């Protein structure tokens, strides 16, 4: 091969289609492109190789000796590519290897029994659970499935499915209530201390209420982790807005109000469209939906 190298290997695909069809129009129909596109690709390939690949005549295109050589190599490349694609698809369809799930730290106690149940039925799959407030980029392969609370993700290449809507309320310890007295409602905040987030969480209604309605001087501790709200409340620091299942899973906290309907936080199951149909992802999604549907209505309801 002399002169310029073949810069666009896709041109070989067009040349192979012409060799098989025998005409530009036949190749165009097979490739679902225009006649002129096929002609331009063939001309570009011949120019790059500095040799004639086809003999043009009224009945169509016939490969030259050089064309036959190149078509043979191109067919071999196509066969190898088809074999590789088959192997790759086979890997995605097998129930083995890793399945990476990302969620926030607070949801791990809720999800862990469900993950254990899935792993018990599918022991050959290694679950990698990544707890991170940051939304991992599914399009970059950082995770296969995201289980995220809050606002519905809007990335265009994401497949977003509803999980459940989690109930939230205000909680405090018995020690705190003995010190500060009973809490008499959302319009009676005087004399009480509160635990708030270090940054705005407009997508979490209960935390949004804390930052908007509680005077700054009554917020005595700010935390950047949801688990920190619960720990601080159990220690008597102040009143915290918590998910009901989280606050009531262990002793030590008392619910101060009934969960306001407007404080519900939606939980979303998120995948990338390129991975959404793979067998492992579909199997886990079906499993997690089934398990979420079995949760007590006191924890939350299906979205």
Tab-separated table of C-alpha atoms in Angstrom, residues 45-221:
chain	number	residue	atom	x	y	z
A	45	UNK	CA	-11.141	4.290	-0.713
A	46	UNK	CA	-9.640	3.926	-4.200
A	47	UNK	CA	-7.961	7.306	-3.847
A	48	UNK	CA	-6.474	6.346	-0.482
A	49	UNK	CA	-5.189	3.033	-1.848
A	50	UNK	CA	-4.162	4.571	-5.174
A	51	UNK	CA	-5.574	1.630	-7.083
A	52	UNK	CA	-8.755	0.616	-8.876
A	53	UNK	CA	-10.918	-1.769	-6.859
A	54	UNK	CA	-13.844	-2.191	-9.249
A	55	UNK	CA	-14.379	-2.375	-12.981
A	56	UNK	CA	-17.376	-0.258	-13.862
A	57	UNK	CA	-19.629	-1.542	-16.649
A	58	UNK	CA	-23.332	-1.183	-17.532
A	59	UNK	CA	-24.335	-4.269	-15.564
A	60	UNK	CA	-22.657	-3.138	-12.355
A	61	UNK	CA	-19.385	-3.248	-10.432
A	62	UNK	CA	-16.951	-6.179	-10.687
A	63	UNK	CA	-13.949	-6.333	-8.309
A	64	UNK	CA	-10.477	-6.110	-9.849
A	65	UNK	CA	-7.694	-8.416	-8.675
A	66	UNK	CA	-6.798	-5.835	-6.046
A	67	UNK	CA	-10.484	-5.577	-5.194
A	68	UNK	CA	-10.769	-9.330	-4.673
A	69	UNK	CA	-7.756	-9.238	-2.345
A	70	UNK	CA	-9.189	-6.388	-0.341
A	71	UNK	CA	-12.676	-7.893	-0.210
A	72	UNK	CA	-11.234	-11.153	1.107
A	73	UNK	CA	-9.467	-9.253	3.891
A	74	UNK	CA	-12.582	-7.182	4.577
A	75	UNK	CA	-14.752	-10.309	4.852
A	76	UNK	CA	-12.273	-11.804	7.300
A	77	UNK	CA	-12.365	-8.569	9.343
A	78	UNK	CA	-16.179	-8.641	9.331
A	79	UNK	CA	-16.210	-12.263	10.461
A	80	UNK	CA	-13.802	-11.446	13.291
A	81	UNK	CA	-15.896	-8.419	14.276
A	82	UNK	CA	-19.107	-10.472	14.277
A	83	UNK	CA	-17.393	-13.083	16.439
A	84	UNK	CA	-16.165	-10.423	18.864
A	85	UNK	CA	-19.599	-8.785	19.060
A	86	UNK	CA	-21.142	-12.186	19.775
A	87	UNK	CA	-18.674	-12.786	22.595
A	88	UNK	CA	-19.273	-9.318	24.051
A	89	UNK	CA	-23.042	-9.765	23.925
A	90	UNK	CA	-22.630	-13.183	25.496
A	91	UNK	CA	-20.741	-11.637	28.410
A	92	UNK	CA	-23.543	-9.124	28.938
A	93	UNK	CA	-26.204	-11.851	28.817
A	94	UNK	CA	-24.563	-14.193	31.305
A	95	UNK	CA	-25.437	-14.047	34.981
A	96	UNK	CA	-21.905	-13.707	36.239
A	97	UNK	CA	-19.319	-11.055	36.895
A	98	UNK	CA	-19.997	-7.719	38.578
A	99	UNK	CA	-23.110	-5.598	38.871
A	100	UNK	CA	-22.321	-2.089	40.121
A	101	UNK	CA	-25.102	-0.323	42.030
A	102	UNK	CA	-24.824	3.214	43.332
A	103	UNK	CA	-26.990	4.855	45.981
A	104	UNK	CA	-26.716	7.203	48.945
A	105	UNK	CA	-25.333	6.013	52.253
A	106	UNK	CA	-28.631	6.364	54.112
A	107	UNK	CA	-30.450	3.896	51.874
A	108	UNK	CA	-28.008	1.038	52.426
A	109	UNK	CA	-29.808	-0.425	55.495
A	110	UNK	CA	-33.075	-0.426	53.537
A	111	UNK	CA	-31.592	-1.958	50.396
A	112	UNK	CA	-29.182	-4.459	51.919
A	113	UNK	CA	-31.759	-7.198	52.699
A	114	UNK	CA	-33.020	-6.876	49.115
A	115	UNK	CA	-29.510	-7.100	47.694
A	116	UNK	CA	-28.802	-10.106	49.893
A	117	UNK	CA	-31.924	-11.824	48.585
A	118	UNK	CA	-30.861	-11.211	44.986
A	119	UNK	CA	-27.353	-12.481	45.674
A	120	UNK	CA	-28.713	-15.582	47.379
A	121	UNK	CA	-30.607	-16.497	44.205
A	122	UNK	CA	-27.771	-15.406	41.892
A	123	UNK	CA	-24.539	-16.259	43.760
A	124	UNK	CA	-22.400	-16.025	40.619
A	125	UNK	CA	-23.084	-12.259	40.395
A	126	UNK	CA	-20.801	-10.040	42.484
A	127	UNK	CA	-22.671	-6.955	43.675
A	128	UNK	CA	-20.508	-3.845	43.961
A	129	UNK	CA	-22.366	-1.288	46.075
A	130	UNK	CA	-21.047	2.273	45.769
A	131	UNK	CA	-22.455	4.694	48.354
A	132	UNK	CA	-21.924	8.234	47.103
A	133	UNK	CA	-23.866	11.493	47.301
A	134	UNK	CA	-22.379	12.282	43.904
A	135	UNK	CA	-24.418	10.989	40.983
A	136	UNK	CA	-22.073	8.538	39.279
A	137	UNK	CA	-22.003	8.859	35.497
A	138	UNK	CA	-23.711	5.798	34.127
A	139	UNK	CA	-22.783	6.803	30.585
A	140	UNK	CA	-19.116	6.458	31.553
A	141	UNK	CA	-19.613	3.001	33.018
A	142	UNK	CA	-19.160	4.112	36.640
A	143	UNK	CA	-22.233	2.060	37.622
A	144	UNK	CA	-24.877	-0.150	36.021
A	145	UNK	CA	-27.826	0.921	38.193
A	146	UNK	CA	-28.464	4.030	40.268
A	147	UNK	CA	-30.992	4.047	43.130
A	148	UNK	CA	-31.429	7.730	43.864
A	149	UNK	CA	-33.784	9.790	46.070
A	150	UNK	CA	-35.059	13.233	45.160
A	151	UNK	CA	-35.795	14.890	41.849
A	152	UNK	CA	-36.312	12.686	38.793
A	153	UNK	CA	-33.064	12.472	36.764
A	154	UNK	CA	-33.357	14.207	33.400
A	155	UNK	CA	-30.281	13.000	31.494
A	156	UNK	CA	-31.446	12.203	27.933
A	157	UNK	CA	-29.721	8.799	27.688
A	158	UNK	CA	-30.981	7.536	31.052
A	159	UNK	CA	-33.871	5.135	31.568
A	160	UNK	CA	-35.607	6.314	34.740
A	161	UNK	CA	-38.206	4.184	36.512
A	162	UNK	CA	-40.126	5.016	39.692
A	163	UNK	CA	-39.420	3.059	42.840
A	164	UNK	CA	-41.305	4.157	45.960
A	165	UNK	CA	-42.145	7.407	47.672
A	166	UNK	CA	-40.530	7.490	51.126
A	167	UNK	CA	-42.364	9.071	54.064
A	168	UNK	CA	-40.516	11.652	56.193
A	169	UNK	CA	-41.244	13.312	59.530
A	170	UNK	CA	-39.557	15.146	62.396
A	171	UNK	CA	-37.814	13.116	65.120
A	172	UNK	CA	-36.056	13.763	68.415
A	173	UNK	CA	-34.732	11.747	71.328
A	174	UNK	CA	-36.471	11.347	74.686
A	175	UNK	CA	-33.513	13.180	76.266
A	176	UNK	CA	-34.062	16.170	73.996
A	177	UNK	CA	-37.808	16.280	74.723
A	178	UNK	CA	-37.191	16.161	78.483
A	179	UNK	CA	-34.822	19.123	78.090
A	180	UNK	CA	-36.794	21.263	75.633
A	181	UNK	CA	-40.374	20.114	76.152
A	182	UNK	CA	-42.908	18.700	73.707
A	183	UNK	CA	-43.054	19.711	70.080
A	184	UNK	CA	-46.500	21.124	69.352
A	185	UNK	CA	-46.492	21.375	65.557
A	186	UNK	CA	-44.841	22.915	62.530
A	187	UNK	CA	-46.115	26.365	63.476
A	188	UNK	CA	-44.727	26.197	67.038
A	189	UNK	CA	-40.953	26.202	66.592
A	190	UNK	CA	-39.965	28.534	69.440
A	191	UNK	CA	-37.745	26.979	72.104
A	192	UNK	CA	-36.566	24.114	69.923
A	193	UNK	CA	-33.229	23.246	68.322
A	194	UNK	CA	-32.915	21.795	64.836
A	195	UNK	CA	-30.381	19.897	62.777
A	196	UNK	CA	-29.984	21.110	59.194
A	197	UNK	CA	-28.031	20.366	56.022
A	198	UNK	CA	-24.824	22.177	55.108
A	199	UNK	CA	-26.210	22.964	51.652
A	200	UNK	CA	-29.613	23.392	50.044
A	201	UNK	CA	-31.534	20.200	49.371
A	202	UNK	CA	-34.475	21.632	47.455
A	203	UNK	CA	-35.208	18.171	46.028
A	204	UNK	CA	-35.733	16.708	49.544
A	205	UNK	CA	-38.974	18.348	50.783
A	206	UNK	CA	-38.381	17.805	54.504
A	207	UNK	CA	-34.883	19.317	54.370
A	208	UNK	CA	-36.182	22.126	52.192
A	209	UNK	CA	-38.675	22.887	54.981
A	210	UNK	CA	-35.856	22.994	57.558
A	211	UNK	CA	-33.787	25.475	55.551
A	212	UNK	CA	-36.782	27.652	54.620
A	213	UNK	CA	-38.902	27.676	57.786
A	214	UNK	CA	-36.552	27.250	60.750
A	215	UNK	CA	-34.795	30.470	61.876
A	216	UNK	CA	-31.020	30.320	61.469
A	217	UNK	CA	-30.437	30.829	65.189
A	218	UNK	CA	-32.405	27.661	65.967
A	219	UNK	CA	-30.291	25.459	63.667
A	220	UNK	CA	-27.562	24.368	66.053
A	221	UNK	CA	-25.841	21.752	63.871
